[in-house]
């Protein structure tokens, strides 16, 4: 949530309160059903949605009603995060070769975030956002729900709520942000803080844009300032 809006749109203290409500509601939802998230790297032949369908059928054969197994994150070409019931994720790991998955890895999270299992968290977030005034951003801010720019305050409110149960379209958002006419130079991109994961994803999504990428480690800057 805090990464989805800009300070000019929402006071920082109010944003933190909304994040708190959202986190508590999502944690409560995750405790209701044993669920998780599975990072998948696949070959070009991989059909993630078909794999999820068969995983749901497997859960139904186990007696699980209304099983959930969905793509929750589109990271970059040939990489997805699949989330849902733990039995479904275990099935995908055991049958990885059948679905052309070259690598699978369970993520250290407590639930199937950005899936329909988070539906109980929607209303609490919607209620708190109704009580907060949201302004239109002064710079372009993209929603990872649809990969497009926020247009107005109600648009922001609507998509922040929808984001709880919708897949994160990171790959699609990268394409929108870096879309340029042929011959147009790409902007400088800075990743601030520990790690270079976003830069690694950008490299896989758009190699030309990545060539203008720089990483700024905040800890190193602080240490340099102290010395």
mmCIF file with all atom_site columns, C-alpha atoms in Angstrom:
data_model
loop_
_atom_site.group_PDB
_atom_site.id
_atom_site.type_symbol
_atom_site.label_atom_id
_atom_site.label_alt_id
_atom_site.label_comp_id
_atom_site.label_asym_id
_atom_site.label_entity_id
_atom_site.label_seq_id
_atom_site.pdbx_PDB_ins_code
_atom_site.Cartn_x
_atom_site.Cartn_y
_atom_site.Cartn_z
_atom_site.occupancy
_atom_site.B_iso_or_equiv
_atom_site.pdbx_formal_charge
_atom_site.auth_seq_id
_atom_site.auth_comp_id
_atom_site.auth_asym_id
_atom_site.auth_atom_id
_atom_site.pdbx_PDB_model_num
ATOM 1   C CA . UNK A 1 1   ? 0.000   0.000   0.000   1.00 0.00 ? 1   UNK A CA 1
ATOM 2   C CA . UNK A 1 2   ? 2.683   2.495   1.011   1.00 0.00 ? 2   UNK A CA 1
ATOM 3   C CA . UNK A 1 3   ? 4.510   1.829   -2.242  1.00 0.00 ? 3   UNK A CA 1
ATOM 4   C CA . UNK A 1 4   ? 1.344   2.357   -4.246  1.00 0.00 ? 4   UNK A CA 1
ATOM 5   C CA . UNK A 1 5   ? 0.656   5.980   -3.305  1.00 0.00 ? 5   UNK A CA 1
ATOM 6   C CA . UNK A 1 6   ? 2.694   9.151   -3.143  1.00 0.00 ? 6   UNK A CA 1
ATOM 7   C CA . UNK A 1 7   ? 3.182   11.454  -0.114  1.00 0.00 ? 7   UNK A CA 1
ATOM 8   C CA . UNK A 1 8   ? 1.331   14.233  -1.876  1.00 0.00 ? 8   UNK A CA 1
ATOM 9   C CA . UNK A 1 9   ? -1.722  11.953  -2.123  1.00 0.00 ? 9   UNK A CA 1
ATOM 10  C CA . UNK A 1 10  ? -1.901  10.892  1.507   1.00 0.00 ? 10  UNK A CA 1
ATOM 11  C CA . UNK A 1 11  ? -0.301  12.075  4.747   1.00 0.00 ? 11  UNK A CA 1
ATOM 12  C CA . UNK A 1 12  ? 2.403   9.647   5.833   1.00 0.00 ? 12  UNK A CA 1
ATOM 13  C CA . UNK A 1 13  ? 0.884   9.044   9.293   1.00 0.00 ? 13  UNK A CA 1
ATOM 14  C CA . UNK A 1 14  ? -2.506  8.234   7.775   1.00 0.00 ? 14  UNK A CA 1
ATOM 15  C CA . UNK A 1 15  ? -0.870  5.967   5.213   1.00 0.00 ? 15  UNK A CA 1
ATOM 16  C CA . UNK A 1 16  ? 0.830   4.026   8.015   1.00 0.00 ? 16  UNK A CA 1
ATOM 17  C CA . UNK A 1 17  ? -2.509  3.624   9.788   1.00 0.00 ? 17  UNK A CA 1
ATOM 18  C CA . UNK A 1 18  ? -4.090  2.278   6.599   1.00 0.00 ? 18  UNK A CA 1
ATOM 19  C CA . UNK A 1 19  ? -1.133  -0.092  6.149   1.00 0.00 ? 19  UNK A CA 1
ATOM 20  C CA . UNK A 1 20  ? -1.622  -1.326  9.732   1.00 0.00 ? 20  UNK A CA 1
ATOM 21  C CA . UNK A 1 21  ? -5.317  -2.023  9.189   1.00 0.00 ? 21  UNK A CA 1
ATOM 22  C CA . UNK A 1 22  ? -4.572  -3.762  5.893   1.00 0.00 ? 22  UNK A CA 1
ATOM 23  C CA . UNK A 1 23  ? -1.790  -5.918  7.379   1.00 0.00 ? 23  UNK A CA 1
ATOM 24  C CA . UNK A 1 24  ? -3.865  -7.006  10.378  1.00 0.00 ? 24  UNK A CA 1
ATOM 25  C CA . UNK A 1 25  ? -6.859  -7.857  8.203   1.00 0.00 ? 25  UNK A CA 1
ATOM 26  C CA . UNK A 1 26  ? -4.742  -9.853  5.745   1.00 0.00 ? 26  UNK A CA 1
ATOM 27  C CA . UNK A 1 27  ? -3.024  -11.708 8.588   1.00 0.00 ? 27  UNK A CA 1
ATOM 28  C CA . UNK A 1 28  ? -6.391  -12.638 10.063  1.00 0.00 ? 28  UNK A CA 1
ATOM 29  C CA . UNK A 1 29  ? -7.560  -13.875 6.654   1.00 0.00 ? 29  UNK A CA 1
ATOM 30  C CA . UNK A 1 30  ? -4.383  -15.944 6.214   1.00 0.00 ? 30  UNK A CA 1
ATOM 31  C CA . UNK A 1 31  ? -4.967  -17.682 9.564   1.00 0.00 ? 31  UNK A CA 1
ATOM 32  C CA . UNK A 1 32  ? -8.384  -18.927 8.442   1.00 0.00 ? 32  UNK A CA 1
ATOM 33  C CA . UNK A 1 33  ? -7.009  -21.326 5.800   1.00 0.00 ? 33  UNK A CA 1
ATOM 34  C CA . UNK A 1 34  ? -3.622  -23.106 5.586   1.00 0.00 ? 34  UNK A CA 1
ATOM 35  C CA . UNK A 1 35  ? -2.222  -21.360 2.534   1.00 0.00 ? 35  UNK A CA 1
ATOM 36  C CA . UNK A 1 36  ? 0.963   -19.945 1.071   1.00 0.00 ? 36  UNK A CA 1
ATOM 37  C CA . UNK A 1 37  ? 2.818   -18.668 -1.972  1.00 0.00 ? 37  UNK A CA 1
ATOM 38  C CA . UNK A 1 38  ? 5.049   -20.546 -4.401  1.00 0.00 ? 38  UNK A CA 1
ATOM 39  C CA . UNK A 1 39  ? 7.684   -18.894 -6.589  1.00 0.00 ? 39  UNK A CA 1
ATOM 40  C CA . UNK A 1 40  ? 7.820   -20.610 -9.969  1.00 0.00 ? 40  UNK A CA 1
ATOM 41  C CA . UNK A 1 41  ? 10.360  -20.323 -12.753 1.00 0.00 ? 41  UNK A CA 1
ATOM 42  C CA . UNK A 1 42  ? 9.103   -21.997 -15.896 1.00 0.00 ? 42  UNK A CA 1
ATOM 43  C CA . UNK A 1 43  ? 10.105  -22.802 -19.433 1.00 0.00 ? 43  UNK A CA 1
ATOM 44  C CA . UNK A 1 44  ? 8.395   -21.100 -22.344 1.00 0.00 ? 44  UNK A CA 1
ATOM 45  C CA . UNK A 1 45  ? 6.042   -24.073 -22.653 1.00 0.00 ? 45  UNK A CA 1
ATOM 46  C CA . UNK A 1 46  ? 4.747   -23.618 -19.110 1.00 0.00 ? 46  UNK A CA 1
ATOM 47  C CA . UNK A 1 47  ? 1.010   -23.012 -18.783 1.00 0.00 ? 47  UNK A CA 1
ATOM 48  C CA . UNK A 1 48  ? 0.577   -21.609 -15.278 1.00 0.00 ? 48  UNK A CA 1
ATOM 49  C CA . UNK A 1 49  ? -3.198  -21.255 -15.400 1.00 0.00 ? 49  UNK A CA 1
ATOM 50  C CA . UNK A 1 50  ? -3.662  -24.858 -16.534 1.00 0.00 ? 50  UNK A CA 1
ATOM 51  C CA . UNK A 1 51  ? -1.361  -26.020 -13.750 1.00 0.00 ? 51  UNK A CA 1
ATOM 52  C CA . UNK A 1 52  ? -3.453  -24.069 -11.238 1.00 0.00 ? 52  UNK A CA 1
ATOM 53  C CA . UNK A 1 53  ? -6.633  -25.632 -12.618 1.00 0.00 ? 53  UNK A CA 1
ATOM 54  C CA . UNK A 1 54  ? -5.283  -29.154 -12.147 1.00 0.00 ? 54  UNK A CA 1
ATOM 55  C CA . UNK A 1 55  ? -4.025  -28.268 -8.653  1.00 0.00 ? 55  UNK A CA 1
ATOM 56  C CA . UNK A 1 56  ? -7.538  -27.132 -7.721  1.00 0.00 ? 56  UNK A CA 1
ATOM 57  C CA . UNK A 1 57  ? -8.985  -30.395 -9.068  1.00 0.00 ? 57  UNK A CA 1
ATOM 58  C CA . UNK A 1 58  ? -6.464  -32.276 -6.944  1.00 0.00 ? 58  UNK A CA 1
ATOM 59  C CA . UNK A 1 59  ? -7.643  -30.364 -3.866  1.00 0.00 ? 59  UNK A CA 1
ATOM 60  C CA . UNK A 1 60  ? -11.250 -31.200 -4.682  1.00 0.00 ? 60  UNK A CA 1
ATOM 61  C CA . UNK A 1 61  ? -10.294 -34.894 -4.812  1.00 0.00 ? 61  UNK A CA 1
ATOM 62  C CA . UNK A 1 62  ? -9.012  -34.461 -1.254  1.00 0.00 ? 62  UNK A CA 1
ATOM 63  C CA . UNK A 1 63  ? -12.390 -33.135 -0.154  1.00 0.00 ? 63  UNK A CA 1
ATOM 64  C CA . UNK A 1 64  ? -11.421 -29.444 -0.037  1.00 0.00 ? 64  UNK A CA 1
ATOM 65  C CA . UNK A 1 65  ? -14.371 -27.240 -0.955  1.00 0.00 ? 65  UNK A CA 1
ATOM 66  C CA . UNK A 1 66  ? -13.805 -24.195 -3.160  1.00 0.00 ? 66  UNK A CA 1
ATOM 67  C CA . UNK A 1 67  ? -10.018 -24.658 -3.355  1.00 0.00 ? 67  UNK A CA 1
ATOM 68  C CA . UNK A 1 68  ? -7.869  -21.696 -4.342  1.00 0.00 ? 68  UNK A CA 1
ATOM 69  C CA . UNK A 1 69  ? -4.781  -21.845 -6.534  1.00 0.00 ? 69  UNK A CA 1
ATOM 70  C CA . UNK A 1 70  ? -4.132  -18.696 -8.547  1.00 0.00 ? 70  UNK A CA 1
ATOM 71  C CA . UNK A 1 71  ? -1.364  -16.629 -10.065 1.00 0.00 ? 71  UNK A CA 1
ATOM 72  C CA . UNK A 1 72  ? -0.747  -13.903 -7.486  1.00 0.00 ? 72  UNK A CA 1
ATOM 73  C CA . UNK A 1 73  ? 2.315   -12.189 -8.971  1.00 0.00 ? 73  UNK A CA 1
ATOM 74  C CA . UNK A 1 74  ? 3.505   -11.703 -12.545 1.00 0.00 ? 74  UNK A CA 1
ATOM 75  C CA . UNK A 1 75  ? 7.182   -10.969 -11.897 1.00 0.00 ? 75  UNK A CA 1
ATOM 76  C CA . UNK A 1 76  ? 8.916   -11.172 -15.271 1.00 0.00 ? 76  UNK A CA 1
ATOM 77  C CA . UNK A 1 77  ? 8.791   -13.377 -18.392 1.00 0.00 ? 77  UNK A CA 1
ATOM 78  C CA . UNK A 1 78  ? 8.752   -17.060 -17.349 1.00 0.00 ? 78  UNK A CA 1
ATOM 79  C CA . UNK A 1 79  ? 8.345   -16.278 -13.644 1.00 0.00 ? 79  UNK A CA 1
ATOM 80  C CA . UNK A 1 80  ? 5.195   -16.262 -11.552 1.00 0.00 ? 80  UNK A CA 1
ATOM 81  C CA . UNK A 1 81  ? 4.175   -16.532 -7.936  1.00 0.00 ? 81  UNK A CA 1
ATOM 82  C CA . UNK A 1 82  ? 1.290   -18.957 -7.451  1.00 0.00 ? 82  UNK A CA 1
ATOM 83  C CA . UNK A 1 83  ? -0.719  -18.788 -4.239  1.00 0.00 ? 83  UNK A CA 1
ATOM 84  C CA . UNK A 1 84  ? -3.488  -20.766 -2.608  1.00 0.00 ? 84  UNK A CA 1
ATOM 85  C CA . UNK A 1 85  ? -4.155  -23.796 -0.453  1.00 0.00 ? 85  UNK A CA 1
ATOM 86  C CA . UNK A 1 86  ? -0.992  -25.531 0.732   1.00 0.00 ? 86  UNK A CA 1
ATOM 87  C CA . UNK A 1 87  ? -2.181  -28.845 -0.717  1.00 0.00 ? 87  UNK A CA 1
ATOM 88  C CA . UNK A 1 88  ? -2.387  -27.237 -4.161  1.00 0.00 ? 88  UNK A CA 1
ATOM 89  C CA . UNK A 1 89  ? 1.108   -25.773 -3.921  1.00 0.00 ? 89  UNK A CA 1
ATOM 90  C CA . UNK A 1 90  ? 2.538   -29.107 -2.763  1.00 0.00 ? 90  UNK A CA 1
ATOM 91  C CA . UNK A 1 91  ? 0.863   -30.758 -5.775  1.00 0.00 ? 91  UNK A CA 1
ATOM 92  C CA . UNK A 1 92  ? 2.530   -28.269 -8.135  1.00 0.00 ? 92  UNK A CA 1
ATOM 93  C CA . UNK A 1 93  ? 5.938   -28.900 -6.591  1.00 0.00 ? 93  UNK A CA 1
ATOM 94  C CA . UNK A 1 94  ? 5.535   -32.657 -6.883  1.00 0.00 ? 94  UNK A CA 1
ATOM 95  C CA . UNK A 1 95  ? 4.440   -32.344 -10.531 1.00 0.00 ? 95  UNK A CA 1
ATOM 96  C CA . UNK A 1 96  ? 6.766   -29.515 -11.553 1.00 0.00 ? 96  UNK A CA 1
ATOM 97  C CA . UNK A 1 97  ? 8.254   -31.422 -14.489 1.00 0.00 ? 97  UNK A CA 1
ATOM 98  C CA . UNK A 1 98  ? 4.798   -32.129 -15.962 1.00 0.00 ? 98  UNK A CA 1
ATOM 99  C CA . UNK A 1 99  ? 4.050   -28.384 -16.089 1.00 0.00 ? 99  UNK A CA 1
ATOM 100 C CA . UNK A 1 100 ? 7.512   -27.387 -17.379 1.00 0.00 ? 100 UNK A CA 1
ATOM 101 C CA . UNK A 1 101 ? 8.518   -25.689 -14.143 1.00 0.00 ? 101 UNK A CA 1
ATOM 102 C CA . UNK A 1 102 ? 12.296  -25.570 -13.858 1.00 0.00 ? 102 UNK A CA 1
ATOM 103 C CA . UNK A 1 103 ? 12.313  -24.291 -10.274 1.00 0.00 ? 103 UNK A CA 1
ATOM 104 C CA . UNK A 1 104 ? 9.814   -23.929 -7.449  1.00 0.00 ? 104 UNK A CA 1
ATOM 105 C CA . UNK A 1 105 ? 10.361  -22.378 -4.050  1.00 0.00 ? 105 UNK A CA 1
ATOM 106 C CA . UNK A 1 106 ? 7.932   -21.786 -1.193  1.00 0.00 ? 106 UNK A CA 1
ATOM 107 C CA . UNK A 1 107 ? 8.047   -18.179 -0.009  1.00 0.00 ? 107 UNK A CA 1
ATOM 108 C CA . UNK A 1 108 ? 8.392   -17.438 3.721   1.00 0.00 ? 108 UNK A CA 1
ATOM 109 C CA . UNK A 1 109 ? 4.944   -15.840 4.075   1.00 0.00 ? 109 UNK A CA 1
ATOM 110 C CA . UNK A 1 110 ? 1.936   -16.737 6.188   1.00 0.00 ? 110 UNK A CA 1
ATOM 111 C CA . UNK A 1 111 ? -0.783  -16.800 3.548   1.00 0.00 ? 111 UNK A CA 1
ATOM 112 C CA . UNK A 1 112 ? -1.977  -16.629 -0.044  1.00 0.00 ? 112 UNK A CA 1
ATOM 113 C CA . UNK A 1 113 ? -1.820  -12.885 -0.504  1.00 0.00 ? 113 UNK A CA 1
ATOM 114 C CA . UNK A 1 114 ? -3.327  -11.254 -3.601  1.00 0.00 ? 114 UNK A CA 1
ATOM 115 C CA . UNK A 1 115 ? -5.828  -14.084 -4.069  1.00 0.00 ? 115 UNK A CA 1
ATOM 116 C CA . UNK A 1 116 ? -9.512  -14.577 -3.303  1.00 0.00 ? 116 UNK A CA 1
ATOM 117 C CA . UNK A 1 117 ? -8.528  -16.023 0.100   1.00 0.00 ? 117 UNK A CA 1
ATOM 118 C CA . UNK A 1 118 ? -7.861  -12.423 1.164   1.00 0.00 ? 118 UNK A CA 1
ATOM 119 C CA . UNK A 1 119 ? -11.500 -11.428 0.585   1.00 0.00 ? 119 UNK A CA 1
ATOM 120 C CA . UNK A 1 120 ? -12.152 -10.975 4.357   1.00 0.00 ? 120 UNK A CA 1
ATOM 121 C CA . UNK A 1 121 ? -9.530  -8.198  4.375   1.00 0.00 ? 121 UNK A CA 1
ATOM 122 C CA . UNK A 1 122 ? -11.267 -6.135  1.687   1.00 0.00 ? 122 UNK A CA 1
ATOM 123 C CA . UNK A 1 123 ? -13.985 -4.528  3.809   1.00 0.00 ? 123 UNK A CA 1
ATOM 124 C CA . UNK A 1 124 ? -11.723 -3.353  6.687   1.00 0.00 ? 124 UNK A CA 1
ATOM 125 C CA . UNK A 1 125 ? -9.393  -1.618  4.236   1.00 0.00 ? 125 UNK A CA 1
ATOM 126 C CA . UNK A 1 126 ? -12.278 -0.127  2.269   1.00 0.00 ? 126 UNK A CA 1
ATOM 127 C CA . UNK A 1 127 ? -13.753 1.330   5.461   1.00 0.00 ? 127 UNK A CA 1
ATOM 128 C CA . UNK A 1 128 ? -10.515 2.976   6.605   1.00 0.00 ? 128 UNK A CA 1
ATOM 129 C CA . UNK A 1 129 ? -9.855  4.438   3.148   1.00 0.00 ? 129 UNK A CA 1
ATOM 130 C CA . UNK A 1 130 ? -13.319 6.033   3.144   1.00 0.00 ? 130 UNK A CA 1
ATOM 131 C CA . UNK A 1 131 ? -12.312 8.015   6.224   1.00 0.00 ? 131 UNK A CA 1
ATOM 132 C CA . UNK A 1 132 ? -9.068  9.283   4.696   1.00 0.00 ? 132 UNK A CA 1
ATOM 133 C CA . UNK A 1 133 ? -8.779  12.107  2.183   1.00 0.00 ? 133 UNK A CA 1
ATOM 134 C CA . UNK A 1 134 ? -6.728  11.071  -0.828  1.00 0.00 ? 134 UNK A CA 1
ATOM 135 C CA . UNK A 1 135 ? -5.393  13.640  -3.292  1.00 0.00 ? 135 UNK A CA 1
ATOM 136 C CA . UNK A 1 136 ? -4.336  13.100  -6.891  1.00 0.00 ? 136 UNK A CA 1
ATOM 137 C CA . UNK A 1 137 ? -0.562  12.415  -7.092  1.00 0.00 ? 137 UNK A CA 1
ATOM 138 C CA . UNK A 1 138 ? 1.661   15.236  -8.384  1.00 0.00 ? 138 UNK A CA 1
ATOM 139 C CA . UNK A 1 139 ? 3.762   12.722  -10.346 1.00 0.00 ? 139 UNK A CA 1
ATOM 140 C CA . UNK A 1 140 ? 2.803   9.658   -12.370 1.00 0.00 ? 140 UNK A CA 1
ATOM 141 C CA . UNK A 1 141 ? 2.078   6.714   -10.065 1.00 0.00 ? 141 UNK A CA 1
ATOM 142 C CA . UNK A 1 142 ? 1.171   3.308   -11.470 1.00 0.00 ? 142 UNK A CA 1
ATOM 143 C CA . UNK A 1 143 ? -1.118  0.726   -9.930  1.00 0.00 ? 143 UNK A CA 1
ATOM 144 C CA . UNK A 1 144 ? 0.077   -2.871  -10.075 1.00 0.00 ? 144 UNK A CA 1
ATOM 145 C CA . UNK A 1 145 ? -3.562  -3.979  -10.272 1.00 0.00 ? 145 UNK A CA 1
ATOM 146 C CA . UNK A 1 146 ? -3.869  -2.957  -13.921 1.00 0.00 ? 146 UNK A CA 1
ATOM 147 C CA . UNK A 1 147 ? -0.416  -1.581  -14.773 1.00 0.00 ? 147 UNK A CA 1
ATOM 148 C CA . UNK A 1 148 ? -1.834  1.878   -15.511 1.00 0.00 ? 148 UNK A CA 1
ATOM 149 C CA . UNK A 1 149 ? -1.492  5.364   -14.035 1.00 0.00 ? 149 UNK A CA 1
ATOM 150 C CA . UNK A 1 150 ? -3.782  6.455   -11.245 1.00 0.00 ? 150 UNK A CA 1
ATOM 151 C CA . UNK A 1 151 ? -6.226  9.001   -12.676 1.00 0.00 ? 151 UNK A CA 1
ATOM 152 C CA . UNK A 1 152 ? -7.940  10.550  -9.618  1.00 0.00 ? 152 UNK A CA 1
ATOM 153 C CA . UNK A 1 153 ? -8.460  10.052  -5.882  1.00 0.00 ? 153 UNK A CA 1
ATOM 154 C CA . UNK A 1 154 ? -11.461 7.701   -6.200  1.00 0.00 ? 154 UNK A CA 1
ATOM 155 C CA . UNK A 1 155 ? -9.500  5.649   -8.713  1.00 0.00 ? 155 UNK A CA 1
ATOM 156 C CA . UNK A 1 156 ? -6.696  5.297   -6.151  1.00 0.00 ? 156 UNK A CA 1
ATOM 157 C CA . UNK A 1 157 ? -9.107  4.274   -3.392  1.00 0.00 ? 157 UNK A CA 1
ATOM 158 C CA . UNK A 1 158 ? -10.840 1.703   -5.590  1.00 0.00 ? 158 UNK A CA 1
ATOM 159 C CA . UNK A 1 159 ? -7.640  0.059   -6.795  1.00 0.00 ? 159 UNK A CA 1
ATOM 160 C CA . UNK A 1 160 ? -5.971  -0.023  -3.374  1.00 0.00 ? 160 UNK A CA 1
ATOM 161 C CA . UNK A 1 161 ? -8.900  -2.100  -2.152  1.00 0.00 ? 161 UNK A CA 1
ATOM 162 C CA . UNK A 1 162 ? -8.927  -4.300  -5.251  1.00 0.00 ? 162 UNK A CA 1
ATOM 163 C CA . UNK A 1 163 ? -5.181  -4.899  -4.918  1.00 0.00 ? 163 UNK A CA 1
ATOM 164 C CA . UNK A 1 164 ? -5.722  -7.026  -1.810  1.00 0.00 ? 164 UNK A CA 1
ATOM 165 C CA . UNK A 1 165 ? -7.369  -9.805  -3.846  1.00 0.00 ? 165 UNK A CA 1
ATOM 166 C CA . UNK A 1 166 ? -5.846  -9.149  -7.284  1.00 0.00 ? 166 UNK A CA 1
ATOM 167 C CA . UNK A 1 167 ? -2.608  -10.472 -8.784  1.00 0.00 ? 167 UNK A CA 1
ATOM 168 C CA . UNK A 1 168 ? 0.333   -8.072  -8.785  1.00 0.00 ? 168 UNK A CA 1
ATOM 169 C CA . UNK A 1 169 ? 1.030   -7.193  -12.429 1.00 0.00 ? 169 UNK A CA 1
ATOM 170 C CA . UNK A 1 170 ? 4.653   -6.165  -11.929 1.00 0.00 ? 170 UNK A CA 1
ATOM 171 C CA . UNK A 1 171 ? 5.841   -7.299  -15.361 1.00 0.00 ? 171 UNK A CA 1
ATOM 172 C CA . UNK A 1 172 ? 2.971   -5.494  -17.089 1.00 0.00 ? 172 UNK A CA 1
ATOM 173 C CA . UNK A 1 173 ? 3.587   -2.367  -15.002 1.00 0.00 ? 173 UNK A CA 1
ATOM 174 C CA . UNK A 1 174 ? 7.242   -2.320  -16.060 1.00 0.00 ? 174 UNK A CA 1
ATOM 175 C CA . UNK A 1 175 ? 6.161   -2.401  -19.701 1.00 0.00 ? 175 UNK A CA 1
ATOM 176 C CA . UNK A 1 176 ? 3.788   0.527   -19.105 1.00 0.00 ? 176 UNK A CA 1
ATOM 177 C CA . UNK A 1 177 ? 6.337   2.641   -17.224 1.00 0.00 ? 177 UNK A CA 1
ATOM 178 C CA . UNK A 1 178 ? 9.095   2.155   -19.804 1.00 0.00 ? 178 UNK A CA 1
ATOM 179 C CA . UNK A 1 179 ? 7.010   2.277   -22.962 1.00 0.00 ? 179 UNK A CA 1
ATOM 180 C CA . UNK A 1 180 ? 8.806   4.582   -25.414 1.00 0.00 ? 180 UNK A CA 1
ATOM 181 C CA . UNK A 1 181 ? 8.721   5.380   -29.091 1.00 0.00 ? 181 UNK A CA 1
ATOM 182 C CA . UNK A 1 182 ? 11.549  3.757   -31.004 1.00 0.00 ? 182 UNK A CA 1
ATOM 183 C CA . UNK A 1 183 ? 14.687  5.872   -30.742 1.00 0.00 ? 183 UNK A CA 1
ATOM 184 C CA . UNK A 1 184 ? 13.607  7.617   -27.529 1.00 0.00 ? 184 UNK A CA 1
ATOM 185 C CA . UNK A 1 185 ? 16.113  7.356   -24.682 1.00 0.00 ? 185 UNK A CA 1
ATOM 186 C CA . UNK A 1 186 ? 15.094  5.578   -21.496 1.00 0.00 ? 186 UNK A CA 1
ATOM 187 C CA . UNK A 1 187 ? 15.104  7.529   -18.206 1.00 0.00 ? 187 UNK A CA 1
ATOM 188 C CA . UNK A 1 188 ? 17.556  6.947   -15.391 1.00 0.00 ? 188 UNK A CA 1
ATOM 189 C CA . UNK A 1 189 ? 16.176  4.445   -12.884 1.00 0.00 ? 189 UNK A CA 1
ATOM 190 C CA . UNK A 1 190 ? 17.293  4.329   -9.236  1.00 0.00 ? 190 UNK A CA 1
ATOM 191 C CA . UNK A 1 191 ? 16.610  1.563   -6.762  1.00 0.00 ? 191 UNK A CA 1
ATOM 192 C CA . UNK A 1 192 ? 17.153  2.908   -3.266  1.00 0.00 ? 192 UNK A CA 1
ATOM 193 C CA . UNK A 1 193 ? 17.820  0.662   -0.271  1.00 0.00 ? 193 UNK A CA 1
ATOM 194 C CA . UNK A 1 194 ? 19.186  -2.828  0.405   1.00 0.00 ? 194 UNK A CA 1
ATOM 195 C CA . UNK A 1 195 ? 19.164  -5.370  -2.394  1.00 0.00 ? 195 UNK A CA 1
ATOM 196 C CA . UNK A 1 196 ? 18.901  -5.139  -6.164  1.00 0.00 ? 196 UNK A CA 1
ATOM 197 C CA . UNK A 1 197 ? 15.872  -7.362  -6.736  1.00 0.00 ? 197 UNK A CA 1
ATOM 198 C CA . UNK A 1 198 ? 13.839  -4.740  -8.604  1.00 0.00 ? 198 UNK A CA 1
ATOM 199 C CA . UNK A 1 199 ? 16.794  -4.042  -10.872 1.00 0.00 ? 199 UNK A CA 1
ATOM 200 C CA . UNK A 1 200 ? 17.122  -7.754  -11.621 1.00 0.00 ? 200 UNK A CA 1
ATOM 201 C CA . UNK A 1 201 ? 13.432  -7.903  -12.547 1.00 0.00 ? 201 UNK A CA 1
ATOM 202 C CA . UNK A 1 202 ? 13.750  -4.799  -14.741 1.00 0.00 ? 202 UNK A CA 1
ATOM 203 C CA . UNK A 1 203 ? 16.676  -6.394  -16.581 1.00 0.00 ? 203 UNK A CA 1
ATOM 204 C CA . UNK A 1 204 ? 14.510  -9.390  -17.487 1.00 0.00 ? 204 UNK A CA 1
ATOM 205 C CA . UNK A 1 205 ? 11.551  -7.200  -18.492 1.00 0.00 ? 205 UNK A CA 1
ATOM 206 C CA . UNK A 1 206 ? 13.422  -4.507  -20.446 1.00 0.00 ? 206 UNK A CA 1
ATOM 207 C CA . UNK A 1 207 ? 17.153  -4.852  -21.012 1.00 0.00 ? 207 UNK A CA 1
ATOM 208 C CA . UNK A 1 208 ? 17.491  -1.448  -22.713 1.00 0.00 ? 208 UNK A CA 1
ATOM 209 C CA . UNK A 1 209 ? 15.806  0.349   -19.815 1.00 0.00 ? 209 UNK A CA 1
ATOM 210 C CA . UNK A 1 210 ? 17.981  -1.573  -17.347 1.00 0.00 ? 210 UNK A CA 1
ATOM 211 C CA . UNK A 1 211 ? 21.139  -0.107  -18.909 1.00 0.00 ? 211 UNK A CA 1
ATOM 212 C CA . UNK A 1 212 ? 20.127  3.218   -17.307 1.00 0.00 ? 212 UNK A CA 1
ATOM 213 C CA . UNK A 1 213 ? 19.602  1.539   -13.921 1.00 0.00 ? 213 UNK A CA 1
ATOM 214 C CA . UNK A 1 214 ? 21.553  2.444   -10.781 1.00 0.00 ? 214 UNK A CA 1
ATOM 215 C CA . UNK A 1 215 ? 21.425  1.097   -7.252  1.00 0.00 ? 215 UNK A CA 1
ATOM 216 C CA . UNK A 1 216 ? 21.743  3.358   -4.219  1.00 0.00 ? 216 UNK A CA 1
ATOM 217 C CA . UNK A 1 217 ? 22.427  1.562   -0.933  1.00 0.00 ? 217 UNK A CA 1
ATOM 218 C CA . UNK A 1 218 ? 21.086  3.828   1.817   1.00 0.00 ? 218 UNK A CA 1
ATOM 219 C CA . UNK A 1 219 ? 23.186  2.128   4.519   1.00 0.00 ? 219 UNK A CA 1
ATOM 220 C CA . UNK A 1 220 ? 26.421  2.746   2.629   1.00 0.00 ? 220 UNK A CA 1
ATOM 221 C CA . UNK A 1 221 ? 25.524  6.431   2.212   1.00 0.00 ? 221 UNK A CA 1
ATOM 222 C CA . UNK A 1 222 ? 24.848  6.773   5.942   1.00 0.00 ? 222 UNK A CA 1
ATOM 223 C CA . UNK A 1 223 ? 28.178  5.147   6.822   1.00 0.00 ? 223 UNK A CA 1
ATOM 224 C CA . UNK A 1 224 ? 30.015  7.437   4.393   1.00 0.00 ? 224 UNK A CA 1
ATOM 225 C CA . UNK A 1 225 ? 28.356  10.493  5.935   1.00 0.00 ? 225 UNK A CA 1
ATOM 226 C CA . UNK A 1 226 ? 29.367  9.425   9.445   1.00 0.00 ? 226 UNK A CA 1
ATOM 227 C CA . UNK A 1 227 ? 33.014  9.058   8.441   1.00 0.00 ? 227 UNK A CA 1
#
